[in-house]
Coordinates of C-alpha atoms (C1' of nucleotides) in Angstrom, one line a residue:
Chain Y
M168 CA 0.0 0.0 0.0
S169 CA 1.4 3.4 -0.9
Q170 CA 0.9 6.3 1.4
P171 CA -1.6 8.8 0.0
T172 CA -0.3 12.2 -0.7
V173 CA -1.1 14.4 2.2
Q174 CA -0.9 18.1 1.8
L175 CA 0.5 19.6 4.9
A176 CA -0.3 23.1 5.7
A177 CA 2.2 25.1 7.7
N178 CA 1.9 24.6 11.4
F179 CA 4.1 25.0 14.5
I180 CA 5.0 21.3 14.6
R181 CA 6.4 21.4 11.1
N182 CA 8.4 24.5 12.1
I183 CA 9.9 22.6 15.0
I184 CA 10.8 19.7 12.8
D185 CA 12.3 22.0 10.2
E186 CA 14.5 23.5 12.9
D187 CA 15.5 20.1 14.2
L188 CA 16.5 19.0 10.7
A189 CA 18.3 22.2 10.0
S190 CA 20.2 22.2 13.2
G191 CA 21.3 18.6 12.7
K192 CA 19.5 17.4 15.9
H193 CA 17.8 14.8 13.7
Q194 CA 18.5 13.4 10.3
S195 CA 15.1 11.8 9.9
V196 CA 11.7 11.9 11.4
I197 CA 10.0 9.1 13.2
T198 CA 6.5 9.6 14.6
R199 CA 3.9 7.2 16.0
F200 CA 0.2 6.9 16.3
P201 CA -0.4 5.4 19.8
P202 CA -4.1 4.4 20.3
E203 CA -5.2 2.6 23.4
P204 CA -7.3 -0.4 22.2
N205 CA -10.3 0.4 24.5
G206 CA -12.7 1.7 21.9
Y207 CA -13.2 2.5 18.2
L208 CA -11.3 5.2 16.4
H209 CA -13.1 8.5 15.8
I210 CA -12.5 11.5 13.6
G211 CA -10.4 13.0 16.3
H212 CA -8.0 10.1 16.0
A213 CA -8.0 10.7 12.2
K214 CA -6.6 14.1 12.9
S215 CA -3.7 12.5 14.8
I216 CA -3.3 9.8 12.3
C217 CA -3.1 12.2 9.4
L218 CA -0.7 14.4 11.3
N219 CA 1.7 11.6 12.3
F220 CA 1.6 9.6 9.1
G221 CA 1.4 12.9 7.1
L222 CA 4.5 14.2 8.7
A223 CA 6.4 11.0 8.2
A224 CA 5.4 10.9 4.5
H225 CA 6.3 14.6 4.1
Y226 CA 9.8 14.2 5.6
Q227 CA 10.3 10.7 4.1
G228 CA 10.6 9.2 7.6
R229 CA 8.3 6.7 9.1
C230 CA 5.3 6.4 11.4
H231 CA 4.7 3.5 13.8
L232 CA 1.4 2.1 14.8
R233 CA 1.8 1.4 18.5
F234 CA -0.9 0.1 20.8
D235 CA -0.8 1.7 24.2
D236 CA -2.0 -1.5 25.8
T237 CA -1.1 -1.1 29.5
N238 CA -4.6 -1.4 31.1
P239 CA -5.9 -4.9 30.4
V240 CA -9.2 -4.3 32.2
K241 CA -10.4 -1.9 29.5
E242 CA -8.7 -3.3 26.4
E243 CA -9.8 -5.9 23.9
Q244 CA -8.6 -7.7 20.8
E245 CA -11.8 -6.6 19.0
Y246 CA -10.6 -3.0 19.4
I247 CA -7.1 -3.8 18.2
D248 CA -8.5 -5.4 15.0
A249 CA -10.9 -2.5 14.4
I250 CA -8.2 0.1 14.9
K251 CA -6.0 -1.6 12.3
T252 CA -8.9 -1.8 9.9
D253 CA -9.7 1.9 10.3
V254 CA -6.1 3.1 9.9
R255 CA -5.7 1.1 6.7
W256 CA -9.0 2.3 5.4
L257 CA -8.0 5.9 6.1
G258 CA -5.1 5.1 3.7
F259 CA -2.1 4.7 5.8
D260 CA 0.5 1.9 6.0
W261 CA 2.7 1.3 9.0
G262 CA 4.6 -1.5 7.2
E263 CA 6.7 -3.6 9.5
H264 CA 6.3 -1.0 12.3
E265 CA 3.4 -2.4 14.3
Y266 CA 4.3 -2.3 18.0
H267 CA 2.6 -2.8 21.3
A268 CA 3.6 -1.3 24.6
S269 CA 3.1 -4.8 25.9
D270 CA 6.0 -5.9 23.7
Y271 CA 8.2 -3.9 26.0
F272 CA 6.9 -5.1 29.4
E273 CA 10.1 -6.9 30.1
T274 CA 12.2 -3.9 29.2
L275 CA 10.0 -1.6 31.1
Y276 CA 10.2 -3.8 34.2
G277 CA 14.0 -3.6 33.8
Y278 CA 13.7 0.2 33.8
A279 CA 11.8 0.0 37.0
E280 CA 14.5 -2.0 38.7
K281 CA 17.0 0.5 37.4
L282 CA 15.1 3.4 38.9
V283 CA 14.9 1.5 42.3
E284 CA 18.7 0.9 42.2
K285 CA 19.3 4.5 41.5
G286 CA 17.1 5.4 44.5
L287 CA 14.6 7.1 42.3
A288 CA 11.7 4.8 42.9
Y289 CA 10.1 3.0 45.8
V290 CA 7.4 0.6 46.7
C291 CA 4.6 2.3 48.6
D292 CA 2.0 0.5 50.7
L293 CA -0.4 3.4 51.0
S294 CA -4.0 2.6 50.1
P295 CA -5.6 4.6 47.2
E296 CA -7.5 6.7 49.7
E297 CA -4.4 7.4 51.8
M298 CA -2.4 8.2 48.7
R299 CA -5.0 10.8 47.6
E300 CA -4.7 12.3 51.1
Y301 CA -1.0 12.5 51.0
R302 CA -1.0 13.9 47.5
G303 CA -2.2 17.3 48.7
T304 CA -4.4 19.6 46.6
L305 CA -3.8 21.9 43.7
T306 CA -3.0 24.7 46.1
E307 CA -1.3 22.7 48.9
P308 CA 1.8 20.6 48.7
G309 CA 1.6 16.9 49.4
R310 CA 3.3 15.0 52.2
D311 CA 5.9 12.3 51.9
S312 CA 4.7 8.7 52.1
P313 CA 5.9 6.9 55.2
Y314 CA 7.4 4.3 52.8
R315 CA 9.4 6.8 50.8
S316 CA 12.6 6.1 52.7
R317 CA 12.7 2.4 52.3
S318 CA 16.1 1.1 51.4
R319 CA 17.1 0.1 47.9
E320 CA 17.4 -3.4 48.9
E321 CA 14.0 -3.6 50.4
N322 CA 12.4 -1.8 47.5
L323 CA 14.1 -4.2 45.0
D324 CA 12.9 -7.1 47.0
L325 CA 9.4 -5.8 47.2
L326 CA 9.3 -4.9 43.5
R327 CA 10.4 -8.4 42.6
R328 CA 7.8 -9.9 44.9
M329 CA 5.2 -7.7 43.3
R330 CA 6.0 -9.1 40.0
A331 CA 6.1 -12.6 41.4
G332 CA 2.5 -12.2 42.5
E333 CA 3.1 -12.3 46.2
F334 CA 0.8 -9.4 46.9
A335 CA -2.9 -8.7 46.4
D336 CA -4.2 -6.4 43.7
G337 CA -4.0 -2.8 44.8
S338 CA -2.0 -3.5 47.9
R339 CA 1.2 -1.8 46.8
V340 CA 2.5 0.3 43.9
L341 CA 5.9 1.4 42.6
R342 CA 6.3 5.1 42.7
A343 CA 8.9 7.5 41.3
R344 CA 10.6 9.5 44.0
I345 CA 10.4 13.0 42.7
D346 CA 8.9 15.8 44.8
M347 CA 5.7 15.7 46.9
A348 CA 5.7 19.5 47.1
S349 CA 5.8 20.1 43.3
A350 CA 3.3 22.5 42.0
N351 CA 2.8 20.0 39.2
V352 CA 0.7 17.2 40.7
N353 CA 2.1 14.8 38.2
L354 CA 5.5 15.1 39.8
R355 CA 4.3 14.2 43.4
D356 CA 5.8 10.7 43.3
P357 CA 3.6 9.4 40.5
V358 CA 2.6 5.7 40.4
L359 CA 4.7 3.7 37.9
Y360 CA 3.4 0.2 38.4
R361 CA 0.3 -1.2 39.9
I362 CA -0.7 -4.8 40.8
L363 CA -3.5 -6.0 38.6
R364 CA -4.6 -9.5 37.9
A365 CA -6.3 -9.3 34.6
T366 CA -5.9 -11.2 31.4
H367 CA -4.2 -9.1 28.8
P368 CA -5.2 -9.5 25.2
R369 CA -1.6 -10.1 24.2
T370 CA 0.4 -11.2 27.3
G371 CA -2.4 -13.2 28.9
T372 CA -1.6 -13.9 32.5
A373 CA 2.1 -13.5 32.2
W374 CA 2.0 -10.4 34.3
C375 CA 0.2 -9.3 37.4
I376 CA 1.8 -5.9 37.5
Y377 CA 1.3 -3.3 34.7
P378 CA 3.1 -0.1 34.0
M379 CA 1.1 3.2 34.1
Y380 CA 0.8 5.4 31.0
D381 CA 3.5 7.7 32.2
F382 CA 6.0 4.8 32.6
A383 CA 5.1 3.1 29.3
H384 CA 4.4 5.8 26.8
G385 CA 7.6 7.8 26.8
Q386 CA 9.7 4.7 27.3
S387 CA 8.1 3.1 24.3
D388 CA 8.8 6.2 22.3
S389 CA 12.4 6.0 23.4
I390 CA 12.8 2.3 22.5
E391 CA 11.4 3.0 19.1
R392 CA 13.6 6.1 18.7
I393 CA 10.6 8.3 18.0
T394 CA 11.9 11.8 17.3
H395 CA 8.8 13.8 17.8
S396 CA 6.1 12.4 20.1
L397 CA 2.9 14.2 19.3
C398 CA 0.0 14.1 21.7
T399 CA -3.0 16.3 22.7
L400 CA -3.0 19.3 25.1
E401 CA -4.1 17.5 28.2
F402 CA -0.7 15.8 28.4
Q403 CA 1.2 19.1 28.7
D404 CA 1.4 18.7 32.4
H405 CA 2.9 15.2 31.9
R406 CA 5.8 16.5 29.8
P407 CA 8.0 17.3 32.9
L408 CA 7.5 13.7 34.0
Y409 CA 8.1 12.4 30.5
D410 CA 11.4 14.3 30.5
W411 CA 12.3 13.4 34.1
L412 CA 11.9 9.7 33.3
C413 CA 14.1 9.8 30.2
E414 CA 16.8 11.6 32.1
A415 CA 16.6 9.3 35.1
L416 CA 16.7 6.2 33.0
E417 CA 19.4 7.7 30.8
I418 CA 17.7 6.6 27.7
Y419 CA 17.1 8.2 24.3
H420 CA 14.9 11.2 24.8
P421 CA 12.2 12.0 22.2
R422 CA 10.5 15.4 22.3
Q423 CA 6.9 15.5 23.3
I424 CA 4.8 18.2 21.5
E425 CA 1.2 18.8 22.3
F426 CA -1.5 20.1 19.9
S427 CA -5.2 20.7 20.5
R428 CA -7.7 17.9 20.0
L429 CA -10.5 18.0 17.5
N430 CA -14.0 18.9 18.5
L431 CA -16.8 19.0 16.0
T432 CA -20.1 20.9 16.3
Y433 CA -23.3 18.9 17.0
T434 CA -21.5 15.8 18.3
V435 CA -19.4 14.4 21.1
M436 CA -15.9 13.1 20.6
S437 CA -14.7 11.3 23.7
K438 CA -14.5 7.5 23.7
R439 CA -16.2 7.5 27.1
R440 CA -19.3 9.3 25.7
L441 CA -19.3 7.3 22.5
L442 CA -19.2 4.1 24.6
E443 CA -22.2 5.5 26.5
L444 CA -24.1 6.1 23.3
V445 CA -23.5 2.5 22.3
N446 CA -24.2 0.9 25.7
E447 CA -27.3 3.0 26.3
K448 CA -28.6 2.1 22.8
H449 CA -28.9 5.7 21.7
V450 CA -27.3 4.4 18.5
S451 CA -27.1 1.0 16.9
G452 CA -23.4 0.5 17.6
W453 CA -19.9 2.0 17.1
D454 CA -20.5 2.0 13.4
D455 CA -23.9 3.7 13.5
P456 CA -23.8 6.2 10.7
R457 CA -24.5 9.0 13.1
M458 CA -21.4 8.3 15.1
P459 CA -18.2 10.4 14.6
T460 CA -16.3 7.1 14.5
L461 CA -14.4 6.2 11.4
S462 CA -16.4 3.0 11.1
G463 CA -19.6 5.1 11.4
M464 CA -18.5 7.6 8.9
R465 CA -17.4 4.9 6.5
R466 CA -20.8 3.3 6.8
R467 CA -22.4 6.7 6.4
G468 CA -20.6 7.0 3.0
F469 CA -17.9 9.5 4.0
T470 CA -14.8 8.6 2.1
A471 CA -11.3 8.3 3.4
S472 CA -10.1 10.9 1.0
A473 CA -12.7 13.4 2.3
I474 CA -11.6 12.8 5.8
R475 CA -8.0 13.3 4.9
T476 CA -8.8 16.5 3.2
F477 CA -10.8 17.6 6.3
C478 CA -7.8 16.9 8.6
E479 CA -5.6 18.9 6.3
R480 CA -8.0 21.9 6.2
I481 CA -8.6 22.2 9.9
G482 CA -4.9 22.7 10.6
I483 CA -2.9 22.0 13.8
G484 CA -2.7 24.4 16.6
K485 CA -2.8 24.8 20.4
S486 CA -6.0 26.7 20.9
D487 CA -9.2 25.0 22.0
S488 CA -11.3 24.7 18.9
V489 CA -14.7 23.4 17.7
I490 CA -14.8 22.9 14.0
D491 CA -18.0 23.6 12.2
L492 CA -19.6 20.4 10.8
S493 CA -20.0 22.2 7.5
V494 CA -16.2 21.9 7.0
L495 CA -16.5 18.2 7.0
E496 CA -19.6 18.1 4.9
D497 CA -18.0 20.3 2.4
C498 CA -15.0 17.9 2.1
V499 CA -17.4 15.0 1.6
R500 CA -19.4 16.8 -1.1
E501 CA -16.2 17.9 -2.8
D502 CA -15.0 14.3 -3.1
L503 CA -18.4 12.7 -3.9
D504 CA -19.3 15.3 -6.5
Q505 CA -16.3 14.1 -8.5
T506 CA -16.6 10.4 -7.9
A507 CA -20.3 9.5 -7.3
P508 CA -22.3 8.4 -10.3
R509 CA -25.7 10.2 -10.6
A510 CA -29.0 8.4 -10.3
M511 CA -32.6 9.3 -9.5
G512 CA -34.5 8.3 -6.4
V513 CA -37.8 9.4 -5.0
L514 CA -37.9 9.6 -1.3
R515 CA -41.5 10.4 -0.6
P516 CA -43.4 9.2 -3.7
L517 CA -46.3 11.2 -5.1
K518 CA -48.1 9.5 -8.0
V519 CA -48.1 11.3 -11.4
T520 CA -50.2 10.0 -14.3
L521 CA -49.5 11.4 -17.8
T522 CA -53.0 11.4 -19.2
N523 CA -52.0 11.9 -22.8
Y524 CA -49.3 9.2 -22.7
P525 CA -50.5 5.8 -24.2
E526 CA -51.3 3.2 -21.6
G527 CA -48.9 0.2 -21.7
Q528 CA -46.3 2.1 -23.7
S529 CA -42.8 2.8 -22.4
E530 CA -39.5 4.1 -23.7
E531 CA -36.0 4.7 -22.5
F532 CA -34.0 7.8 -22.0
T533 CA -30.2 7.7 -21.9
A534 CA -28.7 9.7 -19.0
A535 CA -25.1 10.6 -18.3
S536 CA -23.8 9.1 -15.1
H537 CA -21.9 12.2 -14.5
P538 CA -22.5 15.7 -16.0
K539 CA -18.8 16.4 -16.3
D540 CA -17.2 13.1 -16.7
P541 CA -18.2 11.2 -19.9
A542 CA -15.9 8.4 -18.9
M543 CA -18.4 7.4 -16.3
G544 CA -20.7 6.4 -19.1
T545 CA -24.5 6.4 -19.3
R546 CA -27.4 4.4 -18.1
A547 CA -30.9 3.8 -19.5
I548 CA -33.9 5.2 -17.7
P549 CA -37.3 3.7 -18.4
F550 CA -40.2 6.1 -18.9
S551 CA -43.9 5.4 -18.9
R552 CA -47.4 6.8 -18.2
D553 CA -47.3 6.2 -14.5
L554 CA -44.6 8.0 -12.6
Y555 CA -43.6 9.0 -9.1
V556 CA -42.1 12.3 -8.2
D557 CA -41.1 13.6 -4.7
R558 CA -43.8 15.2 -2.6
D559 CA -41.5 18.1 -1.9
D560 CA -41.6 19.0 -5.6
F561 CA -45.3 19.8 -5.5
M562 CA -47.2 22.6 -3.7
D563 CA -50.9 23.1 -3.9
D564 CA -50.5 26.9 -3.7
P565 CA -46.9 27.6 -4.6
P566 CA -45.2 31.0 -4.4
S567 CA -44.0 32.4 -7.7
K568 CA -40.4 31.5 -6.9
F569 CA -41.2 27.8 -6.5
F570 CA -40.0 26.4 -9.8
R571 CA -41.6 23.0 -9.4
L572 CA -45.1 21.5 -9.7
G573 CA -48.3 23.1 -8.7
P574 CA -51.7 23.4 -10.3
G575 CA -51.2 24.5 -13.9
R576 CA -47.4 24.6 -13.5
E577 CA -45.0 23.2 -16.0
V578 CA -41.8 21.5 -15.1
R579 CA -39.2 19.3 -16.9
L580 CA -38.7 15.8 -15.9
R581 CA -34.9 15.4 -15.7
Y582 CA -33.7 13.7 -18.9
G583 CA -37.4 13.4 -20.0
Y584 CA -40.3 15.5 -21.1
I585 CA -41.8 18.8 -20.0
I586 CA -45.1 18.1 -18.2
R587 CA -47.9 20.3 -17.0
C588 CA -50.0 19.6 -14.0
D589 CA -53.6 19.7 -15.0
E590 CA -55.4 18.2 -12.1
V591 CA -54.7 17.6 -8.4
I592 CA -56.4 14.6 -6.9
K593 CA -57.0 14.7 -3.2
D594 CA -58.2 12.1 -0.7
R595 CA -61.8 13.0 0.1
A596 CA -61.4 12.4 3.8
S597 CA -58.0 13.8 4.6
G598 CA -57.5 16.3 1.9
E599 CA -54.1 14.9 1.3
V600 CA -52.8 15.2 -2.3
I601 CA -52.6 11.6 -3.6
E602 CA -52.1 12.0 -7.4
L603 CA -51.2 14.5 -10.0
R604 CA -52.8 14.2 -13.4
C605 CA -50.5 15.8 -15.9
S606 CA -50.0 16.0 -19.7
Y607 CA -46.6 15.8 -21.4
D608 CA -45.3 17.5 -24.4
P609 CA -44.1 14.9 -26.9
E610 CA -41.8 17.4 -28.6
T611 CA -39.6 17.9 -25.5
G612 CA -38.2 14.4 -24.9
G613 CA -34.7 14.0 -23.6
G614 CA -34.2 17.7 -23.0
A615 CA -35.4 18.8 -26.5
L616 CA -36.8 22.3 -26.7
P617 CA -38.8 23.0 -29.9
E618 CA -38.4 26.4 -31.6
G619 CA -40.4 29.1 -29.8
R620 CA -41.2 27.0 -26.8
K621 CA -40.2 28.8 -23.7
K622 CA -37.7 27.1 -21.4
V623 CA -39.0 25.9 -18.1
K624 CA -37.1 26.9 -15.0
G625 CA -37.8 23.8 -12.9
I626 CA -36.4 20.4 -13.4
I627 CA -37.4 17.6 -11.2
H628 CA -36.4 14.0 -10.7
W629 CA -38.8 11.1 -11.0
V630 CA -39.0 7.3 -11.5
S631 CA -41.3 5.1 -13.6
A632 CA -43.8 3.3 -11.4
A633 CA -43.6 0.0 -13.2
H634 CA -39.8 0.0 -13.3
A635 CA -38.8 1.6 -10.1
V636 CA -37.2 -0.4 -7.3
P637 CA -38.6 -0.1 -3.8
V638 CA -35.9 0.5 -1.2
E639 CA -35.4 1.7 2.3
V640 CA -33.7 5.0 2.7
R641 CA -32.2 6.2 5.9
L642 CA -31.8 10.0 6.4
Y643 CA -29.3 11.0 8.9
D644 CA -28.9 14.3 10.7
R645 CA -26.8 15.8 13.4
L646 CA -26.5 13.7 16.6
L647 CA -27.1 16.7 18.9
R648 CA -29.4 19.6 18.8
V649 CA -26.8 22.0 20.1
A650 CA -23.5 22.9 18.4
D651 CA -21.3 22.8 21.5
P652 CA -22.7 20.7 24.4
S653 CA -19.6 21.6 26.5
A654 CA -20.7 25.2 26.5
E655 CA -23.9 24.2 28.3
K656 CA -22.7 24.3 31.8
G657 CA -23.8 21.6 34.1
R658 CA -25.8 19.8 31.5
D659 CA -25.3 16.4 30.2
Y660 CA -24.9 16.0 26.4
R661 CA -27.6 13.3 26.4
E662 CA -30.1 16.0 27.1
F663 CA -29.4 17.3 23.7
L664 CA -29.7 14.2 21.6
N665 CA -31.5 14.9 18.4
D666 CA -34.6 12.7 18.1
A667 CA -34.7 13.3 14.4
S668 CA -31.1 12.2 13.8
L669 CA -32.4 9.2 12.0
E670 CA -35.5 9.1 9.7
V671 CA -36.3 5.8 8.0
L672 CA -38.2 6.1 4.7
S673 CA -39.6 2.7 3.8
Q674 CA -41.5 3.7 0.7
A675 CA -38.7 5.1 -1.3
L676 CA -38.2 4.2 -5.0
V677 CA -35.0 4.3 -7.1
E678 CA -34.3 3.9 -10.7
P679 CA -33.7 0.3 -11.8
S680 CA -30.0 0.7 -12.7
L681 CA -29.3 0.7 -9.0
V682 CA -30.3 -2.9 -8.3
E683 CA -26.8 -4.0 -9.2
A684 CA -25.1 -1.6 -6.8
A685 CA -22.7 -3.2 -4.3
P686 CA -22.7 -2.6 -0.6
G687 CA -20.9 0.7 0.1
A688 CA -21.3 2.0 -3.4
A689 CA -22.0 5.8 -3.5
F690 CA -24.3 7.7 -5.7
Q691 CA -25.7 11.1 -6.0
F692 CA -29.4 11.0 -6.1
E693 CA -29.9 14.1 -8.2
R694 CA -31.2 17.2 -6.4
L695 CA -31.2 15.3 -3.1
G696 CA -27.8 14.4 -1.9
Y697 CA -25.2 11.6 -1.8
F698 CA -26.3 8.2 -0.8
C699 CA -24.5 4.9 -0.3
V700 CA -25.7 1.3 -0.1
D701 CA -25.6 0.3 3.5
S702 CA -22.9 -2.2 4.0
K703 CA -24.6 -4.0 6.8
D704 CA -28.3 -4.1 6.3
S705 CA -28.8 -3.9 2.5
R706 CA -30.1 -7.1 0.9
P707 CA -30.5 -7.9 -2.8
G708 CA -34.3 -7.9 -2.5
R709 CA -34.5 -5.1 0.0
M710 CA -31.8 -2.5 -0.6
V711 CA -31.0 0.1 2.1
F712 CA -29.5 3.4 1.2
N713 CA -27.9 5.8 3.7
R714 CA -27.9 9.5 3.0
S715 CA -24.3 10.6 3.5
V716 CA -24.9 14.3 3.1
T717 CA -27.4 16.5 1.3
L718 CA -26.6 18.7 -1.7
R719 CA -26.4 22.4 -1.0
D720 CA -29.9 23.7 -1.2
T721 CA -30.3 27.4 -1.9
W722 CA -34.1 27.0 -2.2
A723 CA -34.3 25.5 1.3
K724 CA -32.1 28.4 2.5
M725 CA -34.4 30.9 0.8
V726 CA -37.5 29.6 2.4
G727 CA -35.8 29.4 5.8
D728 CA -34.6 25.8 6.0
Chain P
rA37 C1' 1.1 34.9 43.4
rG38 C1' -0.8 26.5 43.0
rG39 C1' 1.0 24.7 38.1
rG40 C1' 0.5 24.3 32.8
rG41 C1' -1.6 26.3 28.2
rC42 C1' -4.4 29.4 24.9
rG43 C1' -6.6 34.4 23.1
rU44 C1' -5.7 36.9 14.6
rC45 C1' -13.1 37.8 10.6
rG46 C1' -19.2 33.8 12.8
rC47 C1' -15.8 28.7 12.9
rC48 C1' -10.8 27.0 11.9
rA49 C1' -5.9 29.0 10.6
rA50 C1' -1.1 31.3 8.3
rG51 C1' 1.9 35.1 10.2
rC52 C1' 8.3 34.9 13.7
rG53 C1' 9.6 43.7 13.8
rG54 C1' 8.1 46.3 7.9
rU55 C1' 2.7 47.7 7.4
rA56 C1' -3.3 41.1 8.1
rA57 C1' -2.6 34.2 3.4
rG58 C1' -6.1 30.4 2.8
rG59 C1' -10.5 27.3 3.9
rC60 C1' -15.6 26.8 5.8
rA61 C1' -19.8 29.9 6.7
rC62 C1' -22.3 34.1 4.9
rC63 C1' -23.8 37.9 0.9
rG64 C1' -24.1 39.3 -4.4
rG65 C1' -23.8 38.0 -9.7
rA66 C1' -22.7 34.6 -14.4
rU67 C1' -23.2 29.7 -16.6
rU68 C1' -26.4 25.3 -15.9
rU69 C1' -31.8 19.6 -18.5
rU70 C1' -29.3 18.7 -10.7
rG71 C1' -32.5 25.7 -7.2
rA72 C1' -26.1 20.8 -7.6
rU73 C1' -21.3 21.6 -9.7
rU74 C1' -18.3 25.4 -11.8
rC75 C1' -17.1 30.5 -12.3
rC76 C1' -16.5 35.7 -10.9
rG77 C1' -17.0 39.4 -6.9
rG78 C1' -17.7 41.0 -1.6
rC79 C1' -16.5 39.7 3.5
rA80 C1' -10.5 42.0 9.9
rU81 C1' -7.6 50.2 8.6
rU82 C1' -7.2 45.4 12.3
rC83 C1' -4.8 41.0 15.5
rC84 C1' -8.4 40.2 24.0
rC85 C1' -7.5 45.1 26.7
rA86 C1' -4.1 48.9 28.6
rG87 C1' 0.6 50.9 28.8
rG88 C1' 5.8 50.8 27.1
rU89 C1' 10.3 49.9 23.5
rU90 C1' 10.9 51.2 18.2
rC91 C1' 11.1 55.3 12.4
rG92 C1' 7.6 51.2 12.5
rA93 C1' 4.6 45.8 16.8
rU94 C1' -0.3 40.9 15.6
rC95 C1' 4.8 39.8 16.3
rC96 C1' 9.4 42.4 21.8
rC97 C1' 8.5 44.2 27.3
rU98 C1' 5.1 45.2 31.5
rG99 C1' 0.4 44.9 33.7
rG100 C1' -4.6 43.4 33.3
rC101 C1' -8.9 40.4 31.4
rG102 C1' -11.1 35.9 29.5
rC103 C1' -11.2 30.7 28.4
rC104 C1' -9.2 25.5 28.8
rC105 C1' -6.4 21.5 31.4
rC106 C1' -4.4 19.2 36.1
rU107 C1' -5.7 16.5 42.9
rG108 C1' -7.1 7.8 38.6
rC109 C1' -3.3 2.3 41.5
rC110 C1' -7.2 5.6 33.2
rA111 C1' -4.9 6.9 28.8

RNA sequence: AGGGGCGUCGCCAAGCGGUAAGGCACCGGAUUUUGAUUCCGGCAUUCCCAGGUUCGAUCCCUGGCGCCCCUGCCA
């Protein structure tokens, strides 16, 4: 697999790398994408993936895929597999460089003994509650643990027995001996190892002690000779510890650089919240098309290319940001406009009978699959007396600017004839419009416009009743009703879930050329939006289409959306 | 006086002492058998505020103000 070309806009991290290369500090660039396999990847991860792999590609270095698998109680093989699938789908290749922090458990343990031998770590018997007490607060210094002054010999003995499984879970920890009075809480003798009897997806029950993030991440970076270790802003306070450990251990010292994480309007991005949405059944799963997960977006019909473009456009910085969903949607439209074949589909069918078209007769029109790309070919569209158009394209009492059907109004059927609405049939009881009786102009087939005939402004899509394929269409909308739930102080994002985020249309009809469409295939339903065949629920006899994104709609905007 | 960050157009974001890139959004207009696409044009005399240094400051200094993160044996 070749790396996709990733355009990299200027950003402060590139500036740092340029300086490091110019000064000779580094000859090449090695980055890494370090997910914890405790959930599915989301678009925020895509930002990190594109950054890390993009930088590696740009500087002709390399990027490792490394699983930060140091907490077996939360991590699962299912997530490891899904993460690899998603990174590959996004278009990146880590080659031989797949690593796991668990690959380094033995080395990491050796580092722990080294720290003990240098008098820089000790085994502490404080309970979690006691430790919290001793830690102090943000404004008050902590106090030294009574176990802080154990001898090296005793610490080494205790550490070895911790590893050997002689102590109960949670009864002791290994701590770095730094400074209980530090203004940076992370430096108040942070825990390095805890006792935890859990089956690890890769190491099974080989270990009963596991290193903490702070004692695994930087060390793994060091082992892999990562030059620039990029992470999100919340780790800034950990950098002094990252640096302290590299110095104390006297090992290769990568540079940690932090950037701001991605937030998108109308959704949530943390794995914790996404897990909640899944567990509480607000969505159908991690790959629900409303989820900001990569698997959800893929199923929604967003392309890897669009997501890469998005990650390039939003840039990299250090200020808290919330990116407008429209940026992502624009990337999706930009990509799909070029690649998606056109087709016609009617979402909410309204019957149209052409009173002057012979019963039993039919004909075919040839339609281009793409208005600008002849190479995409054409398809045949059957036409007959009985048609369906979308209910949205008819108004009983339309304003003059409404260029569609209404009593006495003329409109062109896309690729077909101009028709005029002669009669509106309503249900006697409900008053609902149930049929339009129209007449067609035989001189106007396939877009023809006879001399002297005035052009009609409106063009609408349609399907032939006898030829159309009944399908299910799922319309998706924003997950939340508010743009930025974090701005709603003291309120839970679940209060803002959008009840209308999924609308299932079971009566939809599509043109017959779509029966062959494969799962995942994307189309533009003309005048409506981009749709793809659902990769999970679509069946040959009952196809399911997901709306990826609507087309821009200036009419909807005019009438006030 | 707890520590660490951030503050350039509605949302992102370049900019690194020489007189405010770009994208999205928004507003016009042209083309159009998708009210789509495409195409033209508009959109920060101003960079959180106040002082200072300088011939000149968004970029340097000082002092404010606002927002975010940190007290897991999570990552």
